[in-house]
């Protein structure tokens, strides 16, 4: 039962974070951020989001920018989901480099 609620909340957070990043990166031309996976702690207090950044060369720069604007992102998230959740979870962001890893494996297999 608890896992079902966690999954529903994770999907909601993934959708809303994607919309937030989509609206924020509209100002930055040539950059796309997608939320690939979201994990929520069992007590729903911590949200861990994995981000995929294109182009991947700017991923550390964007992650630093996101970390510096963490309170603003959490506030924006809170205004969007305040009817569904009582407490807005603490946000943690990590770079999802699985696509780069897949490309590297493909490149090695071609050799």
PDB file of N, CA and C in Angstrom, residues 2-14 17 37-50 77 81 85 87-92:
ATOM      1  N   UNK A   2       1.879   1.260   0.858  1.00  0.00           N
ATOM      2  CA  UNK A   2       2.756   2.424   0.936  1.00  0.00           C
ATOM      3  C   UNK A   2       3.533   2.619  -0.353  1.00  0.00           C
ATOM      4  N   UNK A   3       3.958   1.536  -0.993  1.00  0.00           N
ATOM      5  CA  UNK A   3       4.716   1.651  -2.233  1.00  0.00           C
ATOM      6  C   UNK A   3       3.859   2.249  -3.350  1.00  0.00           C
ATOM      7  N   UNK A   4       2.583   1.922  -3.359  1.00  0.00           N
ATOM      8  CA  UNK A   4       1.691   2.484  -4.363  1.00  0.00           C
ATOM      9  C   UNK A   4       1.594   3.992  -4.199  1.00  0.00           C
ATOM     10  N   UNK A   5       1.463   4.452  -2.978  1.00  0.00           N
ATOM     11  CA  UNK A   5       1.407   5.896  -2.717  1.00  0.00           C
ATOM     12  C   UNK A   5       2.729   6.558  -3.085  1.00  0.00           C
ATOM     13  N   UNK A   6       3.838   5.927  -2.758  1.00  0.00           N
ATOM     14  CA  UNK A   6       5.146   6.465  -3.122  1.00  0.00           C
ATOM     15  C   UNK A   6       5.273   6.607  -4.635  1.00  0.00           C
ATOM     16  N   UNK A   7       4.833   5.601  -5.365  1.00  0.00           N
ATOM     17  CA  UNK A   7       4.919   5.650  -6.824  1.00  0.00           C
ATOM     18  C   UNK A   7       4.035   6.744  -7.410  1.00  0.00           C
ATOM     19  N   UNK A   8       2.840   6.903  -6.864  1.00  0.00           N
ATOM     20  CA  UNK A   8       1.946   7.958  -7.346  1.00  0.00           C
ATOM     21  C   UNK A   8       2.543   9.341  -7.098  1.00  0.00           C
ATOM     22  N   UNK A   9       3.089   9.532  -5.901  1.00  0.00           N
ATOM     23  CA  UNK A   9       3.705  10.816  -5.558  1.00  0.00           C
ATOM     24  C   UNK A   9       4.937  11.053  -6.424  1.00  0.00           C
ATOM     25  N   UNK A  10       5.722  10.004  -6.671  1.00  0.00           N
ATOM     26  CA  UNK A  10       6.917  10.133  -7.515  1.00  0.00           C
ATOM     27  C   UNK A  10       6.542  10.541  -8.930  1.00  0.00           C
ATOM     28  N   UNK A  11       5.486   9.949  -9.476  1.00  0.00           N
ATOM     29  CA  UNK A  11       5.045  10.326 -10.822  1.00  0.00           C
ATOM     30  C   UNK A  11       4.551  11.769 -10.860  1.00  0.00           C
ATOM     31  N   UNK A  12       3.831  12.177  -9.827  1.00  0.00           N
ATOM     32  CA  UNK A  12       3.350  13.555  -9.748  1.00  0.00           C
ATOM     33  C   UNK A  12       4.524  14.531  -9.691  1.00  0.00           C
ATOM     34  N   UNK A  13       5.503  14.234  -8.841  1.00  0.00           N
ATOM     35  CA  UNK A  13       6.657  15.106  -8.713  1.00  0.00           C
ATOM     36  C   UNK A  13       7.467  15.150 -10.004  1.00  0.00           C
ATOM     37  N   UNK A  14       7.607  14.005 -10.677  1.00  0.00           N
ATOM     38  CA  UNK A  14       8.341  13.966 -11.934  1.00  0.00           C
ATOM     39  C   UNK A  14       7.667  14.847 -12.985  1.00  0.00           C
ATOM     40  N   UNK A  17       8.044  18.638 -11.851  1.00  0.00           N
ATOM     41  CA  UNK A  17       9.420  19.108 -12.005  1.00  0.00           C
ATOM     42  C   UNK A  17       9.780  19.257 -13.479  1.00  0.00           C
ATOM     43  N   UNK A  37      14.000  10.104 -13.714  1.00  0.00           N
ATOM     44  CA  UNK A  37      13.520   9.215 -12.658  1.00  0.00           C
ATOM     45  C   UNK A  37      13.395  10.005 -11.366  1.00  0.00           C
ATOM     46  N   UNK A  38      12.389   9.678 -10.582  1.00  0.00           N
ATOM     47  CA  UNK A  38      12.178  10.318  -9.283  1.00  0.00           C
ATOM     48  C   UNK A  38      11.942   9.234  -8.251  1.00  0.00           C
ATOM     49  N   UNK A  39      12.643   9.330  -7.161  1.00  0.00           N
ATOM     50  CA  UNK A  39      12.460   8.422  -6.023  1.00  0.00           C
ATOM     51  C   UNK A  39      12.014   9.244  -4.816  1.00  0.00           C
ATOM     52  N   UNK A  40      11.068   8.700  -4.076  1.00  0.00           N
ATOM     53  CA  UNK A  40      10.546   9.382  -2.892  1.00  0.00           C
ATOM     54  C   UNK A  40      10.786   8.479  -1.695  1.00  0.00           C
ATOM     55  N   UNK A  41      11.232   9.069  -0.586  1.00  0.00           N
ATOM     56  CA  UNK A  41      11.462   8.292   0.630  1.00  0.00           C
ATOM     57  C   UNK A  41      10.132   7.773   1.168  1.00  0.00           C
ATOM     58  N   UNK A  42      10.154   6.719   1.981  1.00  0.00           N
ATOM     59  CA  UNK A  42       8.891   6.150   2.497  1.00  0.00           C
ATOM     60  C   UNK A  42       8.033   7.132   3.298  1.00  0.00           C
ATOM     61  N   UNK A  43       8.676   8.100   3.962  1.00  0.00           N
ATOM     62  CA  UNK A  43       7.888   9.079   4.710  1.00  0.00           C
ATOM     63  C   UNK A  43       7.540  10.316   3.871  1.00  0.00           C
ATOM     64  N   UNK A  44       7.853  10.278   2.574  1.00  0.00           N
ATOM     65  CA  UNK A  44       7.534  11.322   1.599  1.00  0.00           C
ATOM     66  C   UNK A  44       8.192  12.662   1.919  1.00  0.00           C
ATOM     67  N   UNK A  45       9.302  12.639   2.652  1.00  0.00           N
ATOM     68  CA  UNK A  45       9.952  13.893   3.020  1.00  0.00           C
ATOM     69  C   UNK A  45      11.137  14.240   2.126  1.00  0.00           C
ATOM     70  N   UNK A  46      11.660  13.273   1.387  1.00  0.00           N
ATOM     71  CA  UNK A  46      12.819  13.508   0.524  1.00  0.00           C
ATOM     72  C   UNK A  46      12.498  13.018  -0.875  1.00  0.00           C
ATOM     73  N   UNK A  47      12.729  13.875  -1.844  1.00  0.00           N
ATOM     74  CA  UNK A  47      12.531  13.540  -3.245  1.00  0.00           C
ATOM     75  C   UNK A  47      13.889  13.592  -3.937  1.00  0.00           C
ATOM     76  N   UNK A  48      14.299  12.477  -4.527  1.00  0.00           N
ATOM     77  CA  UNK A  48      15.545  12.404  -5.265  1.00  0.00           C
ATOM     78  C   UNK A  48      15.206  12.324  -6.742  1.00  0.00           C
ATOM     79  N   UNK A  49      15.636  13.335  -7.496  1.00  0.00           N
ATOM     80  CA  UNK A  49      15.326  13.407  -8.923  1.00  0.00           C
ATOM     81  C   UNK A  49      16.600  13.270  -9.735  1.00  0.00           C
ATOM     82  N   UNK A  50      16.525  12.481 -10.799  1.00  0.00           N
ATOM     83  CA  UNK A  50      17.647  12.286 -11.701  1.00  0.00           C
ATOM     84  C   UNK A  50      17.349  13.041 -12.992  1.00  0.00           C
ATOM     85  N   UNK A  77       7.376  24.283  -6.940  1.00  0.00           N
ATOM     86  CA  UNK A  77       6.757  22.961  -6.832  1.00  0.00           C
ATOM     87  C   UNK A  77       5.628  22.989  -5.807  1.00  0.00           C
ATOM     88  N   UNK A  81       1.631  21.800  -6.293  1.00  0.00           N
ATOM     89  CA  UNK A  81       1.088  20.564  -5.719  1.00  0.00           C
ATOM     90  C   UNK A  81       0.583  20.735  -4.293  1.00  0.00           C
ATOM     91  N   UNK A  85      -0.317  17.395  -1.627  1.00  0.00           N
ATOM     92  CA  UNK A  85       0.583  17.021  -0.532  1.00  0.00           C
ATOM     93  C   UNK A  85       0.521  18.042   0.589  1.00  0.00           C
ATOM     94  N   UNK A  87       3.029  18.246   3.014  1.00  0.00           N
ATOM     95  CA  UNK A  87       4.399  18.707   3.184  1.00  0.00           C
ATOM     96  C   UNK A  87       5.131  18.546   1.849  1.00  0.00           C
ATOM     97  N   UNK A  88       5.761  19.612   1.397  1.00  0.00           N
ATOM     98  CA  UNK A  88       6.532  19.566   0.151  1.00  0.00           C
ATOM     99  C   UNK A  88       7.886  18.931   0.484  1.00  0.00           C
ATOM    100  N   UNK A  89       8.266  17.874  -0.234  1.00  0.00           N
ATOM    101  CA  UNK A  89       9.503  17.171   0.117  1.00  0.00           C
ATOM    102  C   UNK A  89      10.756  17.991  -0.176  1.00  0.00           C
ATOM    103  N   UNK A  90      11.814  17.663   0.557  1.00  0.00           N
ATOM    104  CA  UNK A  90      13.129  18.236   0.296  1.00  0.00           C
ATOM    105  C   UNK A  90      13.630  17.669  -1.028  1.00  0.00           C
ATOM    106  N   UNK A  91      14.209  18.515  -1.856  1.00  0.00           N
ATOM    107  CA  UNK A  91      14.615  18.096  -3.195  1.00  0.00           C
ATOM    108  C   UNK A  91      16.109  17.835  -3.257  1.00  0.00           C
ATOM    109  N   UNK A  92      16.466  16.762  -3.940  1.00  0.00           N
ATOM    110  CA  UNK A  92      17.861  16.431  -4.219  1.00  0.00           C
ATOM    111  C   UNK A  92      17.957  16.082  -5.698  1.00  0.00           C
TER     112      UNK A  92
END
